[in-house]
Every structure is written in C-alpha cells, then in structure tokens.
Tab-separated table of C-alpha atoms and ligand atoms in Angstrom:
chain	number	residue	atom	x	y	z
A	170	MET	CA	-1.040	5.849	-31.762
A	171	THR	CA	-0.739	2.940	-34.287
A	172	ALA	CA	-2.648	-0.461	-33.384
A	173	THR	CA	0.783	-2.095	-33.099
A	174	ALA	CA	2.016	0.578	-30.187
A	175	GLN	CA	4.683	-0.970	-28.276
A	176	PRO	CA	5.902	-1.129	-24.371
A	177	LEU	CA	8.419	1.236	-25.355
A	178	GLU	CA	6.424	4.012	-26.716
A	179	ILE	CA	4.494	4.748	-23.594
A	180	ARG	CA	7.378	6.995	-22.242
A	181	SER	CA	7.182	9.269	-25.644
A	182	LEU	CA	3.530	9.964	-24.253
A	183	LEU	CA	4.129	11.418	-21.403
A	184	ARG	CA	6.506	14.501	-20.238
A	185	LEU	CA	5.220	14.531	-16.402
A	186	ASP	CA	8.755	17.143	-15.789
A	187	GLU	CA	6.960	19.673	-18.334
A	188	GLY	CA	3.629	19.168	-16.961
A	189	TYR	CA	2.210	16.533	-20.410
A	190	VAL	CA	0.150	13.850	-20.839
A	191	HIS	CA	-0.360	12.759	-24.638
A	192	SER	CA	-4.285	12.917	-25.179
A	193	ASP	CA	-3.048	8.488	-26.739
A	194	VAL	CA	-3.277	7.788	-23.403
A	195	TYR	CA	-6.765	8.016	-23.294
A	196	THR	CA	-7.985	7.279	-26.291
A	197	SER	CA	-6.042	4.488	-28.282
A	198	PRO	CA	-7.107	1.246	-28.677
A	199	ALA	CA	-3.398	-0.197	-28.605
A	200	ILE	CA	-3.044	1.260	-25.185
A	201	PHE	CA	-6.396	-0.383	-23.764
A	202	GLU	CA	-5.015	-3.661	-24.864
A	203	LEU	CA	-1.860	-3.080	-23.181
A	204	GLU	CA	-3.324	-1.942	-20.164
A	205	MET	CA	-5.890	-5.139	-20.162
A	206	GLU	CA	-2.595	-7.507	-20.851
A	207	GLN	CA	-0.211	-5.553	-18.039
A	208	ILE	CA	-2.883	-3.917	-15.022
A	209	PHE	CA	-5.564	-5.841	-15.586
A	210	HIS	CA	-4.935	-9.517	-16.022
A	211	ARG	CA	-1.372	-9.223	-14.415
A	212	GLY	CA	-1.419	-7.441	-11.458
A	213	TRP	CA	-4.032	-7.135	-8.507
A	214	VAL	CA	-7.440	-6.257	-9.225
A	215	PHE	CA	-10.028	-5.745	-7.096
A	216	VAL	CA	-13.214	-8.142	-7.160
A	217	GLY	CA	-15.482	-8.027	-3.973
A	218	HIS	CA	-15.869	-7.965	-0.556
A	219	ASP	CA	-16.574	-10.983	1.788
A	220	SER	CA	-19.189	-9.600	3.202
A	221	GLU	CA	-21.413	-9.411	-0.220
A	222	ILE	CA	-21.272	-13.483	0.607
A	223	PRO	CA	-22.037	-14.118	3.989
A	224	GLU	CA	-24.031	-17.486	3.811
A	225	ASN	CA	-22.257	-20.670	2.111
A	226	GLY	CA	-22.976	-21.291	-0.768
A	227	ASP	CA	-23.483	-17.341	-1.788
A	228	TYR	CA	-21.741	-15.875	-4.952
A	229	VAL	CA	-21.276	-13.252	-6.868
A	230	LEU	CA	-20.277	-12.549	-10.681
A	231	ARG	CA	-17.326	-9.932	-11.028
A	232	TRP	CA	-14.527	-9.420	-13.522
A	233	ILE	CA	-10.817	-8.882	-13.503
A	234	GLY	CA	-10.521	-7.152	-16.716
A	235	ARG	CA	-12.132	-9.178	-19.601
A	236	GLN	CA	-12.556	-12.410	-17.072
A	237	SER	CA	-15.725	-13.197	-15.886
A	238	VAL	CA	-15.183	-14.365	-12.305
A	239	ILE	CA	-17.196	-16.658	-9.467
A	240	MET	CA	-16.620	-15.023	-5.544
A	241	ASN	CA	-18.138	-17.684	-3.456
A	242	ARG	CA	-18.127	-19.060	-0.378
A	243	ASP	CA	-18.306	-23.055	0.145
A	244	SER	CA	-19.794	-25.355	2.174
A	245	HIS	CA	-17.354	-24.972	4.505
A	246	GLY	CA	-17.436	-21.512	4.560
A	247	ASN	CA	-14.317	-20.942	2.452
A	248	VAL	CA	-14.170	-18.589	-0.095
A	249	HIS	CA	-12.879	-18.904	-3.821
A	250	LEU	CA	-12.728	-16.980	-6.873
A	251	PHE	CA	-12.949	-19.517	-9.804
A	252	MET	CA	-13.173	-18.717	-13.192
A	253	ASN	CA	-16.144	-18.890	-14.843
A	254	ARG	CA	-15.320	-21.762	-17.445
A	255	CYS	CA	-16.527	-24.915	-17.897
A	256	ARG	CA	-14.160	-28.005	-17.590
A	257	HIS	CA	-15.472	-28.794	-20.781
A	258	ARG	CA	-15.457	-27.287	-23.821
A	259	ALA	CA	-14.964	-23.918	-22.135
A	260	ASN	CA	-19.004	-22.418	-21.480
A	261	SER	CA	-19.125	-20.133	-18.635
A	262	VAL	CA	-20.829	-21.865	-16.508
A	263	CYS	CA	-22.769	-19.124	-13.467
A	264	GLN	CA	-24.758	-16.291	-15.857
A	265	PHE	CA	-26.811	-14.809	-12.952
A	266	GLU	CA	-25.091	-11.989	-10.762
A	267	ARG	CA	-25.327	-12.523	-7.651
A	268	GLY	CA	-27.644	-16.124	-6.011
A	269	ASN	CA	-26.879	-18.989	-3.665
A	270	SER	CA	-26.385	-22.728	-4.701
A	271	ALA	CA	-23.883	-24.997	-3.507
A	272	PHE	CA	-23.689	-26.322	-6.953
A	273	PHE	CA	-22.681	-24.544	-10.402
A	274	ARG	CA	-24.127	-27.261	-13.099
A	275	CYS	CA	-23.307	-25.916	-17.197
A	276	ALA	CA	-26.009	-25.741	-19.312
A	277	TYR	CA	-24.477	-27.178	-21.955
A	278	HIS	CA	-23.903	-30.410	-21.519
A	279	GLY	CA	-24.703	-30.311	-17.437
A	280	TRP	CA	-21.184	-30.772	-16.000
A	281	THR	CA	-21.659	-29.988	-12.831
A	282	TYR	CA	-19.120	-28.485	-10.346
A	283	LYS	CA	-19.703	-28.641	-6.060
A	284	ASP	CA	-19.356	-24.838	-4.665
A	285	ASN	CA	-15.189	-25.338	-3.753
A	286	GLY	CA	-14.853	-26.190	-6.863
A	287	GLU	CA	-14.978	-30.076	-7.635
A	288	LEU	CA	-16.167	-31.849	-10.805
A	289	VAL	CA	-19.029	-34.118	-8.963
A	290	GLY	CA	-21.404	-34.779	-11.936
A	291	VAL	CA	-20.358	-35.884	-15.879
A	292	PRO	CA	-23.637	-36.923	-17.620
A	293	TYR	CA	-23.569	-40.141	-19.334
A	294	ALA	CA	-19.933	-41.025	-18.619
A	295	GLU	CA	-20.127	-44.476	-18.733
A	296	GLY	CA	-17.950	-45.865	-21.429
A	297	ALA	CA	-17.279	-42.642	-23.225
A	298	TYR	CA	-14.089	-42.190	-21.792
A	299	GLU	CA	-11.133	-44.211	-21.791
A	300	PRO	CA	-9.385	-44.616	-19.297
A	301	ALA	CA	-12.066	-43.054	-17.401
A	302	LEU	CA	-12.208	-39.637	-17.377
A	303	SER	CA	-10.536	-38.620	-13.646
A	304	LYS	CA	-13.380	-35.903	-12.125
A	305	GLU	CA	-9.960	-35.113	-10.066
A	306	ASN	CA	-8.618	-33.335	-13.028
A	307	PHE	CA	-11.452	-31.345	-13.984
A	308	GLY	CA	-12.054	-28.901	-10.906
A	309	LEU	CA	-13.681	-25.659	-11.509
A	310	ILE	CA	-9.916	-23.777	-12.321
A	311	PRO	CA	-8.907	-20.878	-9.261
A	312	ALA	CA	-8.316	-17.765	-10.117
A	313	PRO	CA	-3.795	-17.678	-10.168
A	314	ARG	CA	-4.381	-15.977	-6.904
A	315	MET	CA	-6.360	-14.385	-4.521
A	316	GLY	CA	-5.652	-11.784	-1.045
A	317	ILE	CA	-8.148	-10.486	1.108
A	318	TYR	CA	-7.451	-7.441	3.135
A	319	ARG	CA	-9.796	-6.444	5.697
A	320	GLY	CA	-12.492	-8.378	4.021
A	321	PHE	CA	-11.752	-6.679	0.210
A	322	VAL	CA	-11.170	-9.309	-1.699
A	323	TRP	CA	-8.327	-8.851	-4.813
A	324	GLY	CA	-7.634	-11.507	-7.477
A	325	SER	CA	-4.545	-11.495	-10.059
A	326	LEU	CA	-4.413	-13.683	-12.841
A	327	ALA	CA	-1.061	-14.166	-13.192
A	328	ALA	CA	0.755	-16.678	-10.549
A	329	ASP	CA	3.661	-14.340	-9.954
A	330	GLY	CA	4.758	-11.180	-9.203
A	331	PRO	CA	4.387	-8.364	-6.717
A	332	SER	CA	2.440	-9.564	-3.501
A	333	LEU	CA	-1.544	-8.306	-2.722
A	334	ASP	CA	0.942	-6.666	0.534
A	335	ASP	CA	3.152	-4.963	-1.703
A	336	HIS	CA	0.371	-4.137	-4.449
A	337	LEU	CA	-1.265	-1.808	-1.322
A	338	GLY	CA	1.557	-0.673	0.248
A	339	VAL	CA	1.548	0.732	4.235
A	340	SER	CA	-0.521	4.041	3.010
A	341	ALA	CA	-3.265	2.274	1.204
A	342	LYS	CA	-3.813	-0.345	3.850
A	343	ARG	CA	-4.085	2.489	6.384
A	344	ALA	CA	-6.611	4.361	4.037
A	345	VAL	CA	-8.708	0.829	3.886
A	346	ASP	CA	-8.253	0.533	7.637
A	347	LEU	CA	-10.009	4.174	8.821
A	348	PHE	CA	-12.615	3.208	5.880
A	349	CYS	CA	-13.547	0.337	8.379
A	350	ASP	CA	-12.819	1.667	11.305
A	351	HIS	CA	-15.527	3.854	11.616
A	352	SER	CA	-17.832	0.674	12.483
A	353	PRO	CA	-16.991	-0.452	16.057
A	354	VAL	CA	-16.294	-3.716	15.133
A	355	GLY	CA	-14.101	-2.610	12.720
A	356	GLU	CA	-16.239	-4.313	9.944
A	357	ILE	CA	-18.164	-3.094	6.838
A	358	GLU	CA	-20.782	-4.406	4.855
A	359	VAL	CA	-21.648	-4.643	1.847
A	360	ARG	CA	-24.948	-6.196	0.585
A	361	HIS	CA	-27.555	-3.502	0.129
A	362	GLY	CA	-27.590	-2.990	-3.361
A	363	ALA	CA	-25.481	-0.857	-5.750
A	364	THR	CA	-25.554	1.796	-8.361
A	365	LYS	CA	-24.432	0.836	-11.379
A	366	SER	CA	-24.066	2.428	-14.982
A	367	VAL	CA	-21.694	3.164	-17.964
A	368	ILE	CA	-19.099	6.296	-18.223
A	369	TYR	CA	-18.535	7.213	-22.318
A	370	ALA	CA	-14.428	8.072	-21.243
A	371	ASN	CA	-11.395	6.187	-20.494
A	372	TRP	CA	-11.552	4.066	-17.016
A	373	LYS	CA	-8.383	6.430	-15.830
A	374	PHE	CA	-11.003	9.301	-14.842
A	375	GLN	CA	-10.949	8.334	-11.227
A	376	GLY	CA	-11.555	11.669	-9.923
A	377	GLY	CA	-8.587	12.634	-6.966
A	378	ASP	CA	-8.497	15.867	-8.874
A	379	GLY	CA	-9.363	19.058	-5.482
A	380	TYR	CA	-9.037	21.322	-9.096
A	381	HIS	CA	-12.405	20.901	-10.094
A	382	PRO	CA	-15.587	20.112	-7.339
A	383	PRO	CA	-16.034	24.310	-7.072
A	384	PHE	CA	-16.948	24.322	-10.722
A	385	THR	CA	-17.953	21.295	-11.800
A	386	HIS	CA	-20.147	20.670	-9.043
A	387	GLN	CA	-21.094	24.589	-8.727
A	388	ALA	CA	-24.817	23.304	-8.321
A	389	ASP	CA	-24.040	20.824	-5.038
A	390	PHE	CA	-21.729	22.565	-2.816
A	391	GLY	CA	-22.239	26.272	-4.694
A	392	SER	CA	-26.065	26.268	-3.978
A	393	ILE	CA	-27.581	23.060	-2.771
A	394	ARG	CA	-25.433	22.205	0.257
A	395	ALA	CA	-24.721	25.875	0.944
A	396	ALA	CA	-28.026	26.200	1.330
A	397	ARG	CA	-28.414	23.293	3.511
A	398	GLN	CA	-25.511	24.245	5.790
A	399	GLY	CA	-26.483	27.871	5.319
A	400	ARG	CA	-23.248	29.196	4.193
A	401	PRO	CA	-21.578	30.203	0.524
A	402	ASN	CA	-19.429	28.280	-1.735
A	403	ALA	CA	-17.722	26.127	0.568
A	404	LEU	CA	-15.245	24.596	-1.789
A	405	LEU	CA	-13.876	27.684	-3.111
A	406	GLY	CA	-12.811	28.555	0.413
A	407	MET	CA	-10.963	25.633	0.956
A	408	ILE	CA	-8.512	25.985	-2.007
A	409	LYS	CA	-7.988	29.169	-0.906
A	410	LYS	CA	-7.050	28.160	2.504
A	411	ASP	CA	-4.279	26.010	1.431
A	412	THR	CA	-5.249	23.539	4.868
A	413	THR	CA	-5.967	20.108	2.825
A	414	LEU	CA	-3.570	18.232	0.866
A	415	SER	CA	-3.399	15.663	-2.454
A	416	ARG	CA	-1.528	13.193	-1.594
A	417	ASP	CA	0.694	10.081	-3.633
A	418	LEU	CA	0.292	7.199	-1.190
A	419	GLY	CA	2.731	5.026	-3.516
A	420	ASN	CA	1.578	2.116	-6.363
A	421	GLY	CA	-0.368	4.159	-8.065
A	422	HIS	CA	-3.022	4.846	-4.922
A	423	PHE	CA	-3.321	8.220	-4.507
A	424	CYS	CA	-5.957	10.615	-1.646
A	425	LEU	CA	-7.385	13.967	-1.608
A	426	ASP	CA	-6.397	13.967	2.340
A	427	ILE	CA	-9.326	16.014	3.404
A	428	ARG	CA	-9.461	14.399	6.376
A	429	THR	CA	-8.730	17.240	8.570
A	430	MET	CA	-12.117	18.960	7.072
A	431	GLY	CA	-14.320	17.911	9.961
A	432	ARG	CA	-17.597	16.140	9.455
A	433	GLY	CA	-19.022	18.455	11.788
A	434	PRO	CA	-20.899	17.305	15.689
A	435	LEU	CA	-23.081	14.070	15.209
A	436	PRO	CA	-26.735	15.010	15.656
A	437	ASP	CA	-27.472	15.277	19.379
A	438	ALA	CA	-29.950	12.003	19.281
A	439	PRO	CA	-29.870	9.212	21.439
A	440	TRP	CA	-28.921	6.904	18.389
A	441	ALA	CA	-25.831	9.316	17.928
A	442	LYS	CA	-24.407	8.830	21.702
A	443	GLU	CA	-24.964	5.174	21.218
A	444	TYR	CA	-22.713	4.995	18.409
A	445	ARG	CA	-19.426	7.785	20.012
A	446	ALA	CA	-19.745	5.639	23.277
A	447	SER	CA	-19.215	2.442	21.255
A	448	MET	CA	-16.537	4.108	19.185
A	449	GLU	CA	-15.196	5.296	21.915
A	450	ALA	CA	-14.957	2.209	24.389
A	451	ALA	CA	-13.906	0.418	20.635
A	452	TYR	CA	-10.635	2.829	20.675
A	453	GLY	CA	-10.630	5.024	23.011
A	454	THR	CA	-11.530	8.957	23.577
A	455	GLN	CA	-8.960	10.582	20.950
A	456	ARG	CA	-8.564	7.864	18.179
A	457	ALA	CA	-12.478	7.781	18.521
A	458	LYS	CA	-12.925	11.105	17.700
A	459	TYR	CA	-9.902	11.770	14.892
A	460	ILE	CA	-12.015	8.480	12.660
A	461	MET	CA	-15.485	10.285	13.238
A	462	ASP	CA	-14.255	14.192	12.832
A	463	SER	CA	-12.117	12.425	9.397
A	464	GLY	CA	-15.184	11.576	7.379
A	465	GLY	CA	-12.813	9.071	6.449
A	466	PRO	CA	-10.070	8.103	3.552
A	467	HIS	CA	-10.688	9.985	0.079
A	468	THR	CA	-8.883	7.768	-1.110
A	469	ILE	CA	-8.333	5.877	-4.657
A	470	LEU	CA	-6.635	2.656	-5.001
A	471	MET	CA	-5.776	1.250	-8.634
A	472	PRO	CA	-6.391	0.050	-10.264
A	473	ASN	CA	-9.959	0.128	-9.723
A	474	ILE	CA	-11.394	0.603	-6.404
A	475	GLN	CA	-12.215	3.904	-4.895
A	476	LEU	CA	-12.815	4.399	-1.131
A	477	LEU	CA	-14.639	7.547	-0.690
A	478	ASN	CA	-16.572	7.381	2.760
A	479	PRO	CA	-19.644	6.126	2.813
A	480	ASP	CA	-19.075	4.803	-0.489
A	481	LEU	CA	-17.222	2.266	-2.081
A	482	ARG	CA	-16.905	2.578	-5.997
A	483	VAL	CA	-15.961	0.147	-8.180
A	484	LEU	CA	-14.597	0.284	-11.584
A	485	ARG	CA	-14.468	-1.947	-14.736
A	486	PRO	CA	-12.339	-1.087	-17.659
A	487	ILE	CA	-14.563	-1.601	-20.851
A	488	ALA	CA	-13.064	0.054	-24.121
A	489	ALA	CA	-10.558	2.623	-23.925
A	490	ASP	CA	-13.884	5.494	-23.890
A	491	GLN	CA	-15.981	3.500	-21.958
A	492	PHE	CA	-16.111	1.909	-18.193
A	493	GLU	CA	-18.403	0.830	-15.852
A	494	ILE	CA	-18.932	2.204	-12.580
A	495	THR	CA	-21.175	1.139	-9.443
A	496	PHE	CA	-21.094	2.819	-6.310
A	497	TYR	CA	-22.143	0.305	-2.873
A	498	CYS	CA	-22.752	1.762	0.342
A	499	ALA	CA	-20.938	-0.038	2.865
A	500	PHE	CA	-22.530	-0.135	5.891
A	501	LEU	CA	-21.439	-0.489	9.240
A	502	LYS	CA	-21.411	-3.439	11.668
A	503	GLY	CA	-22.124	-2.935	14.742
A	504	VAL	CA	-23.951	0.552	14.786
A	505	PRO	CA	-27.534	1.652	15.588
A	506	LYS	CA	-29.703	1.339	12.856
A	507	GLU	CA	-30.274	5.276	11.693
A	508	VAL	CA	-26.580	5.617	11.371
A	509	ASN	CA	-26.471	3.062	8.366
A	510	THR	CA	-29.729	4.895	7.162
A	511	ALA	CA	-27.832	8.109	6.825
A	512	ARG	CA	-25.056	6.621	4.883
A	513	VAL	CA	-27.058	5.273	2.325
A	514	ARG	CA	-29.036	8.242	2.205
A	515	LEU	CA	-25.995	10.166	1.824
A	516	THR	CA	-24.809	7.600	-1.255
A	517	GLU	CA	-27.889	7.805	-2.965
A	518	SER	CA	-28.077	12.075	-2.600
A	519	ARG	CA	-25.140	12.512	-3.729
A	520	MET	CA	-24.442	9.244	-6.626
A	521	GLY	CA	-27.506	7.792	-6.701
A	522	PRO	CA	-29.501	8.032	-10.892
A	523	ALA	CA	-30.894	11.348	-8.955
A	524	GLY	CA	-27.552	12.981	-7.402
A	525	SER	CA	-26.135	16.232	-6.859
A	526	VAL	CA	-22.339	14.862	-7.223
A	527	ASN	CA	-22.135	12.151	-9.910
A	528	VAL	CA	-24.145	13.738	-13.137
A	529	ASP	CA	-21.339	16.180	-12.949
A	530	ASP	CA	-18.654	14.110	-12.980
A	531	VAL	CA	-19.820	12.222	-15.725
A	532	GLU	CA	-20.390	14.651	-17.524
A	533	MET	CA	-16.970	16.373	-17.153
A	534	PHE	CA	-15.675	12.981	-18.133
A	535	GLU	CA	-17.199	12.201	-21.115
A	536	ARG	CA	-16.950	16.233	-22.118
A	537	ASN	CA	-13.031	15.512	-21.808
A	538	GLN	CA	-12.861	12.123	-23.970
A	539	LEU	CA	-14.606	13.906	-26.755
A	540	GLY	CA	-12.057	16.753	-25.927
A	541	MET	CA	-8.834	14.665	-26.210
A	542	GLN	CA	-10.160	12.858	-29.553
A	543	GLN	CA	-8.919	16.217	-31.208
A	544	LEU	CA	-5.459	15.531	-33.386
A	545	VAL	CA	-4.177	18.940	-33.554
A	546	ASP	CA	-2.058	19.618	-30.027
A	547	PRO	CA	-2.914	16.050	-28.061
A	548	TRP	CA	-1.131	17.129	-24.918
A	549	LYS	CA	-3.555	17.838	-22.603
A	550	PHE	CA	-1.868	20.089	-19.281
A	551	ILE	CA	-1.349	18.340	-15.598
A	552	GLY	CA	1.252	20.898	-14.245
A	553	ARG	CA	-0.676	22.435	-11.860
A	554	GLY	CA	1.080	22.672	-8.289
A	555	MET	CA	4.640	20.440	-9.469
A	556	ALA	CA	6.671	23.280	-7.918
A	557	ARG	CA	4.352	22.262	-4.327
A	558	GLU	CA	5.017	18.656	-4.534
A	559	HIS	CA	6.735	17.620	-1.072
A	560	ILE	CA	7.276	15.121	1.498
A	561	ASP	CA	4.939	14.667	4.253
A	562	ASN	CA	4.612	12.598	7.348
A	563	ASP	CA	1.605	13.485	8.325
A	564	ASP	CA	2.874	13.628	11.430
A	565	ALA	CA	-0.996	15.214	13.355
A	566	THR	CA	-2.797	12.362	11.883
A	567	PRO	CA	-2.880	9.110	14.927
A	568	GLU	CA	0.096	6.337	13.510
A	569	ALA	CA	-2.808	3.696	12.975
A	570	TYR	CA	-4.316	6.056	10.383
A	571	ARG	CA	-0.686	7.629	9.214
A	572	TYR	CA	0.534	8.508	5.425
A	573	GLU	CA	4.473	8.328	6.488
A	574	ASN	CA	6.772	10.032	3.756
A	575	SER	CA	4.030	10.768	1.537
A	576	ARG	CA	4.677	12.952	-1.541
A	577	ALA	CA	1.824	16.153	-1.197
A	578	ALA	CA	0.537	19.285	-2.199
A	579	HIS	CA	-2.202	21.084	-2.111
A	580	TYR	CA	-5.391	19.826	-2.321
A	581	SER	CA	-5.736	21.122	-5.997
A	582	ASP	CA	-3.077	20.190	-7.864
A	583	GLU	CA	-2.527	17.569	-10.401
A	584	LEU	CA	0.179	15.473	-8.186
A	585	THR	CA	-2.628	12.297	-7.812
A	586	GLN	CA	-2.920	12.169	-11.951
A	587	ARG	CA	0.898	12.252	-12.461
A	588	ALA	CA	1.653	10.118	-9.823
A	589	GLN	CA	-1.061	7.767	-11.229
A	590	LEU	CA	0.588	8.333	-14.756
A	591	ARG	CA	4.310	7.398	-12.943
A	592	TRP	CA	2.470	4.327	-12.230
A	593	TRP	CA	0.915	3.303	-15.289
A	594	ALA	CA	3.876	4.096	-17.313
A	595	ALA	CA	5.960	1.602	-14.714
A	596	GLN	CA	2.679	-1.146	-15.303
A	597	LEU	CA	2.821	-0.897	-18.903
A	598	GLU	CA	6.964	-0.690	-18.936
A	599	ARG	CA	7.172	-4.157	-17.339
A	600	ALA	CA	8.920	-6.715	-18.959
B	852	FES	S1	-19.618	-27.068	-22.426
B	852	FES	FE1	-20.118	-27.037	-19.870
B	852	FES	S2	-20.546	-29.320	-20.072
B	852	FES	FE2	-19.860	-29.008	-22.195
B	853	FE2	FE1	-16.102	15.007	-9.015
C-alpha cells in the first residue's frame, strides 16, 4: 500500500465472500490516515461517561481521534464537550487528565474561559484591539456534535451525518441498557480509577473472538478458573456445545452472545439477598432474574468502546500498529457495597497489570501484528462459520434486551470480524 491510498482501493483489500482480508488493512499508515479522517474525525466516538464528572466544575481530558477534547460539567450542571484549543493562538487550555475548575486559563498569555466556554479574561486588552475585542466571539469551541445515551457521552467532529441514535441502532442501545440495568436504579458510576496501557497492534483488534479463549486463555480458563470452579476447561466445552452465538448488531457493532451461559447463583449472603430484592422490586422477578443471570452484554461498539460486564473498555488509536486501551470497572448505583467490591476485584483479576486475561490477549494482538507485516502472502483467513451465518430473532430474550433480526453464527465463528470489516469499508468509502 502506498502513502497515496484512495478510498476506491479499499474494496480490493477485502475478499470477504471468500473469507479473506489483506494485512494492509491492519498495517498500512495510509489506511490509518483514512480511518482517522473517515471514522474518528467524522463519525461518533465515545468520550466518557457523565458519572466521571459528577460535580459542577468537574472535567476530564479525552480524545476524539487525534483531537484533544475536554468533557466537563459547568456551574449549572450542564455537560459540555470542548475542543482543547485556546481561541487566541491555539494553545491547549487544559493539561490535566481530570480535575475540578470553574475556569480554564490558558498558560500562554492568560486568556481565561468559564466552565461554560465563555471567554471572560483577556489580559491587557485595553487599547490593544481596535475595535474592542468582542469576547462573546471568542469562547471555547464545542465539539460540533455531542450525544448522550444513559450517561454514555459520544462526540462527533462533523456537524452533519447520521445521528447518534442512527449510529447505535436498536440492538447496541439494548446492550447498553442491559449493562446499566444491573443497577436497580439503572445507573452506573465510572469514577474509581482505571488501568491504561499501550498495545503495539492495530486498533481493530477488539476481541469479539469466540474461537481463541480456550487456547489464548488456557492458563486462566484451563487451570486457574477451572481449579477454582472445580471443572475442566469450560470453554473447550462451549465451542462444542453450540449454545451461544456471535452476532452482528449492525453498524459495525458486534457481540459474543454469552447471555445464556449464566453466571451461577449469587452467594448466600445478606448483601446478595438485598441486591436480588432490590432488582426484583425495580424490574419484576422475571426480568431481574434474566439481567442477573445474563452476566451482561459482551458487546463491542464501533469504533472505540466495549461493554464487557463489569468492565468498560475504551480504546484510542495512535498509529496503524499502536493503540491505547483503558479498562474501567463500572460500579452500580443503588447496590450494597459488596456488589461493587466483587465487580472491581473481577476487573482487576482479569484486566489489571497482573490480571489473568488481558496479558494473554495483548500478546496475541502483538504477535498477530508482527505476522501481518510479512510481505509474502499478505491475506489472512477469517472464513470460519461463513456457511453458518443466519438471521436470528433472539426470541427467548426479554424484549427489552432482544437483538432482533441480527445476523448470527456460532459463538466461535469469525462473523464478528467480517461484520466489523464490512462496516469499516463502508465508512472509508463514504463520499
Ligand atoms: S494562546 Fe492562549 S492565551 Fe495566547
Ligand atoms: Fe481474549
């Protein structure tokens, strides 16, 4: 691939009907530039959850592609998404990952903005501008579009285009609903720290791969967890059993639908009884049981957020062969503290720096990236389960969480990767 790749060449990198994708899709800097332009600087990108900024004045610094943005809550409680750029000579006005401030003061020449973006201070302005500077024309610039669904905040740098509602679609919203509905008040809280790391691989490696766990995670599932649960490698059995599905949820979103696997009973403890009772009071017995048994969605929303209960994983592409990932544990509001303690221990034990799952995935992603740099035979095969793809209406699931009319295949099939790439190609080819 040359540095002048054009969108029209994109289709030549995919032979999905035969089950092949060209390695350039994951290794080419030119393709990465197109992704920045067409996906991250044009489409909807997840930036944060509004529970990260609960108090007036709270802010967090985030990214939309390569653009630094400030998500904050102003003195009136309104959430904003501002481009991190001073209106004077374009310095970034915010340098800290998070904090609380009623003002953003640019360190370069002292221009100062209120938390609602209004420019309120221009040092030594008297006599310097003729006519006098109109401060109202120099406020912080908001991201062209911001959308919020159940506290999840997305931004788009394009003033026009599909709405957030269109981008998510019904099924992805239902996945968000199932994630949040583990709380009896339907709200999560994302403000208890995170684990962040850089992975030297392409950002499109986002999991949703049901084929790898018994092998990649052999240590965890085959020995550690099996010993804990007193059973052999459970996931090998799952691939044979055919009880779970991979699903294309539309718009590039996909999931491993492991909701029917069950999570086992809650412990026989007063806090567990209290949690169950509050869930039943909130949702009714049947729906509460479904939510708690499901373990939540295992869903990946393009381009950069994964809901893998209890984790929220957010991804930031840096280069064709480099991305950053942040793992948050989503706490549930309105539950006994033991519920959240158990959730955070789970996130730490699987995804933390000494966790038993993430390290395996990172190693595979990086080995995969290395393999794809080979120039001889650049095609990789993602044809598993092509003949098993079918439309599934998810009838057994309560309507509130149903993935109606979704393309599905066996849990271990590469349907998810094909779904992601079809969406990806359509984004890169958009006029
Ligand atoms: S660049 Fe911000 S005050 Fe000059
Ligand atoms: Fe994995």
